Amino acid sequence: MENTIEKTRLERFLDSDVWHSFKNSPVAIGSFLVTLLIILSALFAPYIAPHDPFDLAVIDILDSNLPPAWELDGDPRFLLGTDDQGRDILSTIMYGARISLFVGFASVIFSMIVGITAGLVSGYMGGRVDAFIMRIADIQLSFPAILIALLIDGIARGIVPKEAHEEVAVYVLIFAIGISGWVQYARTVRGSTLVEKGKEYVQAARVIGIRPGTILHRHILPNVMGPVMVIATIHLAIAIITEATLSFLGVGVPPTTPSLGTLIRIGNEYLFSGEWWITIFPGAALVILVLAVNLLGDWLRDALNPKLR
Amino acid sequence: MELLNIKNLQIEFPSRRGTVLAVNDVSLTVRPGEVLGVVGESGAGKSTIGNAVIGLLEPPGEMSGGNVYLKDEQINTLSSEEKRKIRGRRIGMIFQDPLTSLDPLQTVEQQLVETIELHLKLGPAKSKEKAIDLLRQVGIPEPEVRITNYPHQFSGGMRQRVVIALALCAEPEVIIADEPTTALDVSIQAQILELMRKLCQEKQVGMLIITHDMGVIADITDRVAVMYRGNLVEEGTTEKILGDPDHPYTKSLISAVPRPDVRLKRFPMVDYIEKEGERKKLLDISTHWLGQARDFDAVEGPLIEVKDLVMTFVTKQALLKKNRQMFNAVDGVSFDIKQGEVFGLVGESGSGKSTVARMISGLYTPAAGTINFGDTDLTKIKSEKEMDYYRRQMQMIFQDPFSSLNGRMRVMDIVAEPIRFHKLASSNAEVEQIVTDLLDHVGLGAQAAVRFPHEFSGGQRQRISIARALATRPRFLICDEPTSALDVSIQAQILNLLKDLQEELGLTMLFISHDLPVIRQMCDRVGVMKMGQLVEVAETENLFKDPQAPYSKELLSLMPKLDKLSHRGLEVEED
Amino acid sequence: MVSFLFKRLLQSIIVMFTVALIAFSMFRFVGDPINNMVGQDTTQQERDDLRERLGLNDPVPVQFGKFIVNAAQGDFGRSYKYQVPVSDLIFARMPATLELAFVSAILALVIGIPLGVYTALKRSGIASKFIMTMSLVGVSLPPFLIGILLILFFGVILRWLPTFGRGEVIEFTSWSTGFLTASGLKSLILPSITLALFQMTLIMRLVRAEMLEVLRTDFVKFARARGLPDRLVNFKHALKNTLVPVITITGLQLGSLIAFAIITESVFQWPGMGLLFIQAIADVDIPIMAAYLVMIAFFFVLINMIVDILYYAVDPRLRADDE
């Protein structure tokens, strides 16, 4: 008899307002599918990409700067044309998205871990610890994320020997973008923690004798995750943009393993000579990805906070 | 002649789980100089009536039937611009919370003059004169000076007076007041109600007052309409409805109202309202885990002894210690609680009564003073481990059933948490058995264990809280306003449950409430608090019959008079 | 008022101090300053002399003290690459960046705030939905890509507007302005739009969210219940209350314009501080990086002070604390 009342996680999810709102939002479904498509094609790029743009044996310099297949000089082998080194644009986009998404997700996770921990501790402990963490956050907020990422990258260049630079570049980038984003999480989590801390279920746990660590982890954390997920989605879009921007500025990932931003940077040099496809297609891929993620984030925020609609 | 005439009003709220009929075929009339009360518990649909009349129903709510007439003129069919002209000018509105009803960035003068000029077209100088006059009428001292103040410079009660002045400033024919005193303390409530009553009669204004509070109804209304789940169940003169109700819902509602004048053995079972509150399967306490040998130290004398307790809050931070502004929320409070006794603390908001409870339970650390539990001074205990021993013996029930349970945990885990933490059972199977027994015992039924808090009503959640508090097998229970967020009928059930448990388990209790009638029903002895100090401690019955401190006398005199209420079917406790 | 400002000033000093500490640490501990300053063929003796002359053998706190004293006078040492004082480089480039940021800030505010108010008031209208969707597209377009697209369209295809540099500038002692020449103004158009677009969408969405929040409050409901017309309720009561939180965040956003200019300057080869900075990163020219960091922090602190004073003027609840 109890089983009829007890709902499984799936059943609860299917009955939730979030799922219901998702089902009825074509924008949410569409952007979810687009995001999924891009993630999958990036993930399986080595298997599904028409060419391997990094296999020097396959690349032919004679194929360089070919326009898209439907243009007059196009070559049906290269749907979206080729770049200056004869690499297939479609394939470089798929491989580039791999790097962009990897850096994006990794830096979001990094930010989340740092930010949530700082926010929970700051909100729950209060007093000096809180003042200290929030002061750091305030100072960091004085600088846009892009500047902090640039600085960290610049410092890393000063510390890491030149030979090793290319190898660590991606990790430096993840650290730089990740560290520049933690404040958002910390502030939100701190705010929610202050609210949750004042609620009576936390006081009840304290009266029972539950220790602060357990209270934070078991009681407060699950209750502050809603807004965190919204920020994380939007932050993913920002992280991808930041990565692209840094790579575009020439301080991101090295050209040997290009991300979408690197591809746009490379193509930008050919913009004036009329080879627009080298820039525009990676740019379009980037915008579509970021827009899809942003639409998802926007929908999620409304779905979790029905008042705002 | 009728001033306001609501005919067959129907209001719907469409939602994805089906359309909710918030108001179903309700007809009401208000005459000049008359106060009509609309009373009902939460979900009765009473607030939407007021909003529908002035044409400000919040979407997705919509008026799906019926008509509203103001002096023979049908107003529900008017254009939105014509409706706007009626609002404020002919129908005034007063909302519940005076703290949020005024624009914080505009002075009282700006808000009053703006409204007066708009409706009466008096010109700036005349408007200001009238505004000052209005403030004087609603009892604001030095209106010429205070009119230039911003809302935050007024106290809650004073702000509600400003709100009333704003509602009255265009001399409307009808006033709709939605829970006008719910956010205020009893002493201020009495003043505001008296003011409203007086203004209503002087100006021959008709008033529709919407409330859940029988005290307000008894104090101010001429006629009462009782609502239950969107339906008007009974209407009549206040005397008749309170003294001799016909409808079973009204009867059970009235029998659930705590009496200020007599002490009852129990509240009568109000079976009309909620059936799941019945305790079907009771445990045999003598053999069950819950009642089994308690390994507590025997205590001679009082179980709890509080001495010279002080709690200080910083009200204004400053870099230098000497510049900090401190405020003693609790200032030298001493009392004791005997074993098996229910000790009450009563006082208005800000009196420090909850702070005392929080210090005893260990949520706050007192600035000074001692808290003895038996022979041990709890303020001297340093180690968490040692403190756990006392935490287990001492549990707390909170005010707000919607925030006192973690919404992400199943009821099973919520109630089991204290048992697991204090290792009070040997196996997981035993823990689960105990939790199901506890849930049965508080009248929820074992199947509640697998569900989440949001699937329960406020009263049911409070039962879960009680089950959780019992799960450490405490000997001392602190109840901090345990029923003030609940409807009266639910309150009666929860108070009955607490009384039963106290008796069965021989619990010692500290019972905090702002509500004197509730205190009278629950407590053996009571302390009256005012601004952080204990002004009187007395046997409950003595306090009500012969209060000593001037403040106790004042509080008692401000208690709503409920002598009109029917006494039928009540069991009065003998002295 | 005085104690309020004093408190803010103290906070600003703490911010500047921290930033100075970071800048100093970069300068002192990232790589060896001496190696960066001298050529390969410098002898050990010469290096040691330079080290002594620059005070690099002093205790670190003393060095930091000197660094702060110098920085306060605008002296950040010499650029490793250009071998001229960093302050000269920065001040020569500053007008370009400030003019660009100023025009963008005006654009972002003048367009962003009204759009935010409009979409909040008519939130179910078709125009509002369109604007909201466009604003999402706006935040999804990386600024550098916006720049590239504008260049492609207005520069390469239509050939209407210049795509790089500041055009002709007129010098006033140490300030060079592009505001007074036709080519200078034309050159400003594309970069300032690029820089403004992202901030504009952010400000618009922020104003909309805050306004919706205020429109739900009790006092707005009570104002309507008093029969006040929509115009009064929306613009006198709701908008004014919206501005209180908007001022703070907008201030922060505008402060970041100066730093965001890095990207725009890089796309349009705009000869401002940002372009200098990005080149400094590629060259690991630490003194320029450090000076730029301190510079940005200073602008931020300045803007914040102004915001605080505005805040104080708008909200009577803050003023009340003094009494």
mmCIF file with all atom_site columns, C-alpha atoms in Angstrom, chain B residues 163-265:
data_model
loop_
_atom_site.group_PDB
_atom_site.id
_atom_site.type_symbol
_atom_site.label_atom_id
_atom_site.label_alt_id
_atom_site.label_comp_id
_atom_site.label_asym_id
_atom_site.label_entity_id
_atom_site.label_seq_id
_atom_site.pdbx_PDB_ins_code
_atom_site.Cartn_x
_atom_site.Cartn_y
_atom_site.Cartn_z
_atom_site.occupancy
_atom_site.B_iso_or_equiv
_atom_site.pdbx_formal_charge
_atom_site.auth_seq_id
_atom_site.auth_comp_id
_atom_site.auth_asym_id
_atom_site.auth_atom_id
_atom_site.pdbx_PDB_model_num
ATOM 1   C CA . VAL B 1 163 ? -3.046  54.225 5.510  1.00 0.00 ? 163 VAL B CA 1
ATOM 2   C CA . ILE B 1 164 ? -6.526  54.828 6.940  1.00 0.00 ? 164 ILE B CA 1
ATOM 3   C CA . ALA B 1 165 ? -6.140  58.565 6.325  1.00 0.00 ? 165 ALA B CA 1
ATOM 4   C CA . LEU B 1 166 ? -5.200  57.791 2.723  1.00 0.00 ? 166 LEU B CA 1
ATOM 5   C CA . ALA B 1 167 ? -8.210  55.514 2.311  1.00 0.00 ? 167 ALA B CA 1
ATOM 6   C CA . LEU B 1 168 ? -10.503 58.196 3.747  1.00 0.00 ? 168 LEU B CA 1
ATOM 7   C CA . CYS B 1 169 ? -9.019  61.260 2.096  1.00 0.00 ? 169 CYS B CA 1
ATOM 8   C CA . ALA B 1 170 ? -11.443 61.498 -0.813 1.00 0.00 ? 170 ALA B CA 1
ATOM 9   C CA . GLU B 1 171 ? -14.433 60.888 1.459  1.00 0.00 ? 171 GLU B CA 1
ATOM 10  C CA . PRO B 1 172 ? -15.463 57.531 0.003  1.00 0.00 ? 172 PRO B CA 1
ATOM 11  C CA . GLU B 1 173 ? -18.877 56.012 0.622  1.00 0.00 ? 173 GLU B CA 1
ATOM 12  C CA . VAL B 1 174 ? -17.580 52.515 1.234  1.00 0.00 ? 174 VAL B CA 1
ATOM 13  C CA . ILE B 1 175 ? -14.378 51.226 2.800  1.00 0.00 ? 175 ILE B CA 1
ATOM 14  C CA . ILE B 1 176 ? -13.058 47.732 2.266  1.00 0.00 ? 176 ILE B CA 1
ATOM 15  C CA . ALA B 1 177 ? -10.562 46.680 4.918  1.00 0.00 ? 177 ALA B CA 1
ATOM 16  C CA . ASP B 1 178 ? -8.637  43.464 4.280  1.00 0.00 ? 178 ASP B CA 1
ATOM 17  C CA . GLU B 1 179 ? -7.229  42.104 7.558  1.00 0.00 ? 179 GLU B CA 1
ATOM 18  C CA . PRO B 1 180 ? -6.498  45.671 8.714  1.00 0.00 ? 180 PRO B CA 1
ATOM 19  C CA . THR B 1 181 ? -5.100  44.722 12.119 1.00 0.00 ? 181 THR B CA 1
ATOM 20  C CA . THR B 1 182 ? -3.534  41.308 11.536 1.00 0.00 ? 182 THR B CA 1
ATOM 21  C CA . ALA B 1 183 ? -0.009  42.702 11.374 1.00 0.00 ? 183 ALA B CA 1
ATOM 22  C CA . LEU B 1 184 ? -0.453  44.746 14.555 1.00 0.00 ? 184 LEU B CA 1
ATOM 23  C CA . ASP B 1 185 ? -0.089  44.023 18.267 1.00 0.00 ? 185 ASP B CA 1
ATOM 24  C CA . VAL B 1 186 ? -3.215  43.551 20.384 1.00 0.00 ? 186 VAL B CA 1
ATOM 25  C CA . SER B 1 187 ? -2.962  46.910 22.104 1.00 0.00 ? 187 SER B CA 1
ATOM 26  C CA . ILE B 1 188 ? -2.652  48.735 18.770 1.00 0.00 ? 188 ILE B CA 1
ATOM 27  C CA . GLN B 1 189 ? -5.306  46.531 17.187 1.00 0.00 ? 189 GLN B CA 1
ATOM 28  C CA . ALA B 1 190 ? -7.848  47.722 19.743 1.00 0.00 ? 190 ALA B CA 1
ATOM 29  C CA . GLN B 1 191 ? -7.029  51.388 19.049 1.00 0.00 ? 191 GLN B CA 1
ATOM 30  C CA . ILE B 1 192 ? -7.203  51.003 15.271 1.00 0.00 ? 192 ILE B CA 1
ATOM 31  C CA . LEU B 1 193 ? -10.510 49.135 15.404 1.00 0.00 ? 193 LEU B CA 1
ATOM 32  C CA . GLU B 1 194 ? -11.993 51.787 17.641 1.00 0.00 ? 194 GLU B CA 1
ATOM 33  C CA . LEU B 1 195 ? -10.810 54.499 15.269 1.00 0.00 ? 195 LEU B CA 1
ATOM 34  C CA . MET B 1 196 ? -12.309 52.721 12.273 1.00 0.00 ? 196 MET B CA 1
ATOM 35  C CA . ARG B 1 197 ? -15.592 52.178 14.042 1.00 0.00 ? 197 ARG B CA 1
ATOM 36  C CA . LYS B 1 198 ? -15.776 55.855 15.057 1.00 0.00 ? 198 LYS B CA 1
ATOM 37  C CA . LEU B 1 199 ? -14.929 57.232 11.611 1.00 0.00 ? 199 LEU B CA 1
ATOM 38  C CA . CYS B 1 200 ? -17.410 54.880 10.036 1.00 0.00 ? 200 CYS B CA 1
ATOM 39  C CA . GLN B 1 201 ? -20.263 56.142 12.176 1.00 0.00 ? 201 GLN B CA 1
ATOM 40  C CA . GLU B 1 202 ? -19.321 59.835 12.023 1.00 0.00 ? 202 GLU B CA 1
ATOM 41  C CA . LYS B 1 203 ? -19.092 59.890 8.258  1.00 0.00 ? 203 LYS B CA 1
ATOM 42  C CA . GLN B 1 204 ? -21.864 57.355 7.642  1.00 0.00 ? 204 GLN B CA 1
ATOM 43  C CA . VAL B 1 205 ? -19.492 55.222 5.618  1.00 0.00 ? 205 VAL B CA 1
ATOM 44  C CA . GLY B 1 206 ? -20.275 51.578 4.924  1.00 0.00 ? 206 GLY B CA 1
ATOM 45  C CA . MET B 1 207 ? -17.468 49.207 5.800  1.00 0.00 ? 207 MET B CA 1
ATOM 46  C CA . LEU B 1 208 ? -16.665 45.711 4.605  1.00 0.00 ? 208 LEU B CA 1
ATOM 47  C CA . ILE B 1 209 ? -14.086 44.185 6.895  1.00 0.00 ? 209 ILE B CA 1
ATOM 48  C CA . ILE B 1 210 ? -12.423 40.950 5.889  1.00 0.00 ? 210 ILE B CA 1
ATOM 49  C CA . THR B 1 211 ? -10.769 38.954 8.655  1.00 0.00 ? 211 THR B CA 1
ATOM 50  C CA . HIS B 1 212 ? -9.997  35.518 10.067 1.00 0.00 ? 212 HIS B CA 1
ATOM 51  C CA . ASP B 1 213 ? -10.141 36.838 13.615 1.00 0.00 ? 213 ASP B CA 1
ATOM 52  C CA . MET B 1 214 ? -13.279 36.289 15.694 1.00 0.00 ? 214 MET B CA 1
ATOM 53  C CA . GLY B 1 215 ? -12.009 38.901 18.126 1.00 0.00 ? 215 GLY B CA 1
ATOM 54  C CA . VAL B 1 216 ? -12.092 41.578 15.417 1.00 0.00 ? 216 VAL B CA 1
ATOM 55  C CA . ILE B 1 217 ? -15.564 40.419 14.374 1.00 0.00 ? 217 ILE B CA 1
ATOM 56  C CA . ALA B 1 218 ? -16.867 40.594 17.919 1.00 0.00 ? 218 ALA B CA 1
ATOM 57  C CA . ASP B 1 219 ? -15.276 44.002 18.486 1.00 0.00 ? 219 ASP B CA 1
ATOM 58  C CA . ILE B 1 220 ? -16.384 45.993 15.497 1.00 0.00 ? 220 ILE B CA 1
ATOM 59  C CA . THR B 1 221 ? -19.006 44.425 13.222 1.00 0.00 ? 221 THR B CA 1
ATOM 60  C CA . ASP B 1 222 ? -22.762 44.844 13.102 1.00 0.00 ? 222 ASP B CA 1
ATOM 61  C CA . ARG B 1 223 ? -23.365 41.928 10.813 1.00 0.00 ? 223 ARG B CA 1
ATOM 62  C CA . VAL B 1 224 ? -21.250 38.907 9.886  1.00 0.00 ? 224 VAL B CA 1
ATOM 63  C CA . ALA B 1 225 ? -20.981 36.717 6.807  1.00 0.00 ? 225 ALA B CA 1
ATOM 64  C CA . VAL B 1 226 ? -19.231 33.365 7.345  1.00 0.00 ? 226 VAL B CA 1
ATOM 65  C CA . MET B 1 227 ? -17.361 31.861 4.421  1.00 0.00 ? 227 MET B CA 1
ATOM 66  C CA . TYR B 1 228 ? -16.075 28.332 3.958  1.00 0.00 ? 228 TYR B CA 1
ATOM 67  C CA . ARG B 1 229 ? -14.152 27.214 0.856  1.00 0.00 ? 229 ARG B CA 1
ATOM 68  C CA . GLY B 1 230 ? -15.641 29.879 -1.419 1.00 0.00 ? 230 GLY B CA 1
ATOM 69  C CA . ASN B 1 231 ? -19.206 29.550 -0.176 1.00 0.00 ? 231 ASN B CA 1
ATOM 70  C CA . LEU B 1 232 ? -21.202 31.839 2.039  1.00 0.00 ? 232 LEU B CA 1
ATOM 71  C CA . VAL B 1 233 ? -22.486 29.422 4.682  1.00 0.00 ? 233 VAL B CA 1
ATOM 72  C CA . GLU B 1 234 ? -24.300 31.798 7.004  1.00 0.00 ? 234 GLU B CA 1
ATOM 73  C CA . GLU B 1 235 ? -25.073 35.481 7.405  1.00 0.00 ? 235 GLU B CA 1
ATOM 74  C CA . GLY B 1 236 ? -26.744 37.479 10.148 1.00 0.00 ? 236 GLY B CA 1
ATOM 75  C CA . THR B 1 237 ? -26.302 39.984 12.940 1.00 0.00 ? 237 THR B CA 1
ATOM 76  C CA . THR B 1 238 ? -23.113 39.629 14.935 1.00 0.00 ? 238 THR B CA 1
ATOM 77  C CA . GLU B 1 239 ? -25.110 38.748 18.071 1.00 0.00 ? 239 GLU B CA 1
ATOM 78  C CA . LYS B 1 240 ? -26.896 35.949 16.293 1.00 0.00 ? 240 LYS B CA 1
ATOM 79  C CA . ILE B 1 241 ? -23.912 34.436 14.471 1.00 0.00 ? 241 ILE B CA 1
ATOM 80  C CA . LEU B 1 242 ? -21.643 34.444 17.509 1.00 0.00 ? 242 LEU B CA 1
ATOM 81  C CA . GLY B 1 243 ? -24.284 33.574 20.076 1.00 0.00 ? 243 GLY B CA 1
ATOM 82  C CA . ASP B 1 244 ? -26.545 31.195 18.255 1.00 0.00 ? 244 ASP B CA 1
ATOM 83  C CA . PRO B 1 245 ? -25.110 29.966 14.960 1.00 0.00 ? 245 PRO B CA 1
ATOM 84  C CA . ASP B 1 246 ? -27.129 27.662 12.753 1.00 0.00 ? 246 ASP B CA 1
ATOM 85  C CA . HIS B 1 247 ? -24.654 26.191 10.326 1.00 0.00 ? 247 HIS B CA 1
ATOM 86  C CA . PRO B 1 248 ? -22.463 23.322 11.594 1.00 0.00 ? 248 PRO B CA 1
ATOM 87  C CA . TYR B 1 249 ? -19.329 24.985 10.191 1.00 0.00 ? 249 TYR B CA 1
ATOM 88  C CA . THR B 1 250 ? -20.011 28.202 12.098 1.00 0.00 ? 250 THR B CA 1
ATOM 89  C CA . LYS B 1 251 ? -20.697 26.159 15.215 1.00 0.00 ? 251 LYS B CA 1
ATOM 90  C CA . SER B 1 252 ? -17.429 24.280 15.035 1.00 0.00 ? 252 SER B CA 1
ATOM 91  C CA . LEU B 1 253 ? -15.524 27.435 14.127 1.00 0.00 ? 253 LEU B CA 1
ATOM 92  C CA . ILE B 1 254 ? -16.875 29.237 17.176 1.00 0.00 ? 254 ILE B CA 1
ATOM 93  C CA . SER B 1 255 ? -16.254 26.326 19.502 1.00 0.00 ? 255 SER B CA 1
ATOM 94  C CA . ALA B 1 256 ? -12.625 26.285 18.350 1.00 0.00 ? 256 ALA B CA 1
ATOM 95  C CA . VAL B 1 257 ? -11.986 29.900 19.349 1.00 0.00 ? 257 VAL B CA 1
ATOM 96  C CA . PRO B 1 258 ? -9.859  30.007 22.518 1.00 0.00 ? 258 PRO B CA 1
ATOM 97  C CA . ARG B 1 259 ? -11.829 31.577 25.363 1.00 0.00 ? 259 ARG B CA 1
ATOM 98  C CA . PRO B 1 260 ? -10.381 34.421 27.337 1.00 0.00 ? 260 PRO B CA 1
ATOM 99  C CA . ASP B 1 261 ? -12.978 34.041 30.063 1.00 0.00 ? 261 ASP B CA 1
ATOM 100 C CA . VAL B 1 262 ? -12.945 30.363 31.028 1.00 0.00 ? 262 VAL B CA 1
ATOM 101 C CA . ARG B 1 263 ? -10.511 27.479 30.985 1.00 0.00 ? 263 ARG B CA 1
ATOM 102 C CA . LEU B 1 264 ? -11.646 24.426 29.058 1.00 0.00 ? 264 LEU B CA 1
ATOM 103 C CA . LYS B 1 265 ? -10.568 20.831 29.612 1.00 0.00 ? 265 LYS B CA 1
#
